[in-house]
mmCIF file of C-alpha atoms in Angstrom:
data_model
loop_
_atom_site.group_PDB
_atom_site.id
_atom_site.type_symbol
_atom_site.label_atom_id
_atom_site.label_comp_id
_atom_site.label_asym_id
_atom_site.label_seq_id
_atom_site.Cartn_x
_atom_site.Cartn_y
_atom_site.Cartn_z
ATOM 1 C CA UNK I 670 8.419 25.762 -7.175
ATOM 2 C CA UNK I 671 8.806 25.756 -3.897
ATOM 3 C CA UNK I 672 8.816 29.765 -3.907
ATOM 4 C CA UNK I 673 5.431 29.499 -4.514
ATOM 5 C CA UNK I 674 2.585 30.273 -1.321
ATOM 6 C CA UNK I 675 0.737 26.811 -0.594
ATOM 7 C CA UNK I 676 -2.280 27.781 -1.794
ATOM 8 C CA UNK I 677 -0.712 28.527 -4.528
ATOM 9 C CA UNK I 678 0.740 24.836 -5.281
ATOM 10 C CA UNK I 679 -2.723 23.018 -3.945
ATOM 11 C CA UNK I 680 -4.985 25.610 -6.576
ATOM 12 C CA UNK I 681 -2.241 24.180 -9.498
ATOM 13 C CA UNK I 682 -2.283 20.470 -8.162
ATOM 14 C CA UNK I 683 -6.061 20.348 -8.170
ATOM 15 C CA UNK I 684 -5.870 20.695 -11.850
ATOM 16 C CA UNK I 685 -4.581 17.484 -12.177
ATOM 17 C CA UNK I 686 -7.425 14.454 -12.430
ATOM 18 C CA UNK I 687 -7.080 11.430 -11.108
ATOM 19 C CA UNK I 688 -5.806 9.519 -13.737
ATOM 20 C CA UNK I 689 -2.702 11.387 -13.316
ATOM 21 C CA UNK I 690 0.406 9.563 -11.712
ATOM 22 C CA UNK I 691 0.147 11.773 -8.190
ATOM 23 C CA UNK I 692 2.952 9.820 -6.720
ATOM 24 C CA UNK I 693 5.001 11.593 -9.419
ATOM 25 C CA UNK I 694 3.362 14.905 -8.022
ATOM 26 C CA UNK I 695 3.738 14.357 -4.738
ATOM 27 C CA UNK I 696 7.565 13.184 -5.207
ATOM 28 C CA UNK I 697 8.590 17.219 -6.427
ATOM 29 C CA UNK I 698 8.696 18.282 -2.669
ATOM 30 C CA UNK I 699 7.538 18.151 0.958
ATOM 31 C CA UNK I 700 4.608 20.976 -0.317
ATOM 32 C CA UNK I 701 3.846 19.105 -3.315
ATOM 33 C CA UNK I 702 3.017 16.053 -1.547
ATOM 34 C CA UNK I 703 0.977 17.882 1.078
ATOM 35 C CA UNK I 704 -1.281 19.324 -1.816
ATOM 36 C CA UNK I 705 -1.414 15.658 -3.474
ATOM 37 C CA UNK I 706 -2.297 14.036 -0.137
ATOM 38 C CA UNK I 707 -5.188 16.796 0.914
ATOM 39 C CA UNK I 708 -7.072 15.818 -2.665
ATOM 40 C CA UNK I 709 -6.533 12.043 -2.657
ATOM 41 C CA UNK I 710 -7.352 11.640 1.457
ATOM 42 C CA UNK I 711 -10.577 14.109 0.891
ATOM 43 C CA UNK I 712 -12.709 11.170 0.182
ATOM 44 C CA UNK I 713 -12.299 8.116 0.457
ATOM 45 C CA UNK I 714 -14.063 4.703 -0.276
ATOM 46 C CA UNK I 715 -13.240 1.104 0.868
ATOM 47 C CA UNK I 716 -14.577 -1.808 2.095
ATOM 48 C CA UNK I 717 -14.225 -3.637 5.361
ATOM 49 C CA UNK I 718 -11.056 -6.144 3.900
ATOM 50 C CA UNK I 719 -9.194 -2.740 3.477
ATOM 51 C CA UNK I 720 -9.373 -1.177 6.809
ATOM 52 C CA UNK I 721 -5.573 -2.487 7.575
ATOM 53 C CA UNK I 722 -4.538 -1.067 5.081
ATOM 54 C CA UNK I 723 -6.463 2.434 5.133
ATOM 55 C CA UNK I 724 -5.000 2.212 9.017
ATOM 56 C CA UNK I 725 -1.602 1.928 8.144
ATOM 57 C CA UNK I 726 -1.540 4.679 5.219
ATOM 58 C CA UNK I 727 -3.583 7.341 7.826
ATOM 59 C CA UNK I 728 -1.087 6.414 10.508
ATOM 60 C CA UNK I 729 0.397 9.909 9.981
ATOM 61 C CA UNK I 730 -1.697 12.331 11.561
ATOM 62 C CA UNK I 731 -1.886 14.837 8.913
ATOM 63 C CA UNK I 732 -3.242 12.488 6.600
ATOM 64 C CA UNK I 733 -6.653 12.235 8.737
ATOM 65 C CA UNK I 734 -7.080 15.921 9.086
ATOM 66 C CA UNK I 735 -7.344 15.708 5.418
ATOM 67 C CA UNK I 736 -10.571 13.141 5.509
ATOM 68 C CA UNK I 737 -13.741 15.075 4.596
ATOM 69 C CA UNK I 738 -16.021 11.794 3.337
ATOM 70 C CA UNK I 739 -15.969 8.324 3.884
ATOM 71 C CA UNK I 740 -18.132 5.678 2.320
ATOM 72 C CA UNK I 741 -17.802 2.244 4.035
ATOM 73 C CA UNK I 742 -18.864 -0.781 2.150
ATOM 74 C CA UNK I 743 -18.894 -3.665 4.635
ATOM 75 C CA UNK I 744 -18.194 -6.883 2.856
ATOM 76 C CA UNK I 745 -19.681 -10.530 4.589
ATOM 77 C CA UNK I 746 -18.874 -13.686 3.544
ATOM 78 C CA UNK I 747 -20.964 -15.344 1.477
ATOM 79 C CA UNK I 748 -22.881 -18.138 2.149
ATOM 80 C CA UNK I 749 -23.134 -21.400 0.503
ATOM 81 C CA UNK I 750 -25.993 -22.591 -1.439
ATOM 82 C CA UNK I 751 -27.049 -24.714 1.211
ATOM 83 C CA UNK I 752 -26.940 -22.022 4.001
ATOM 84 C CA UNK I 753 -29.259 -19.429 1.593
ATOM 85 C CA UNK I 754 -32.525 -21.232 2.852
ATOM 86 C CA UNK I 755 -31.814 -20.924 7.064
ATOM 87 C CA UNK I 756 -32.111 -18.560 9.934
ATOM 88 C CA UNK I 757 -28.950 -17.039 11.199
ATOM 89 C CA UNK I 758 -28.648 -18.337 14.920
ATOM 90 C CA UNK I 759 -26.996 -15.917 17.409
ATOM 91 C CA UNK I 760 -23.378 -17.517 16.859
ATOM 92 C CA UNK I 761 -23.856 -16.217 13.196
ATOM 93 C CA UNK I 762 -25.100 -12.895 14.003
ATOM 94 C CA UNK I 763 -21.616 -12.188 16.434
ATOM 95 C CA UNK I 764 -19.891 -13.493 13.793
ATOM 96 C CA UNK I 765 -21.084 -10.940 10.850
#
């Protein structure tokens, strides 16, 4: 497989939805993961308790190039029943 052009490998990987195991994809070769990361880094969602984590796996600097959309959900914590009712003072506002 590794005969094959790129384009050639990322046109045959694209068939592949994402309910497929990719890590088994992307384990064939060094071009096979390339065409398995530029799909599953294209777009990308998470929330603000996974940016650790989405910093660590884009550490390598390929990976980034391969961002084309990013939806960021920002998660606050939630406030008890008691708090529901009041006025956020500044201390609250730095805090969120």
């Amino acid at each position: 497989m590794d005969c094959l052009p790129q384009d050639i490998i990322d046109e045959i990987s694209s068939y592949f939805n994402e309910d497929f195991d990719r890590p088994t994809l992307a384990s064939i070769s060094t071009r096979w993961q390339l065409a398995v990361e530029r799909q599953t880094f294209h777009s990308i969602e998470l929330t603000s308790e996974e940016v650790t984590e989405f910093d660590r796996i884009l550490a390598r600097a390929h990976r980034i190039s391969y961002l084309n959309k990013l939806r960021f959900n920002v998660v606050l914590p939630a406030y008890q029943e008691s708090q529901r009712c009041m006025f956020e003072n500044s201390a609250d506002r730095a805090i969120n």
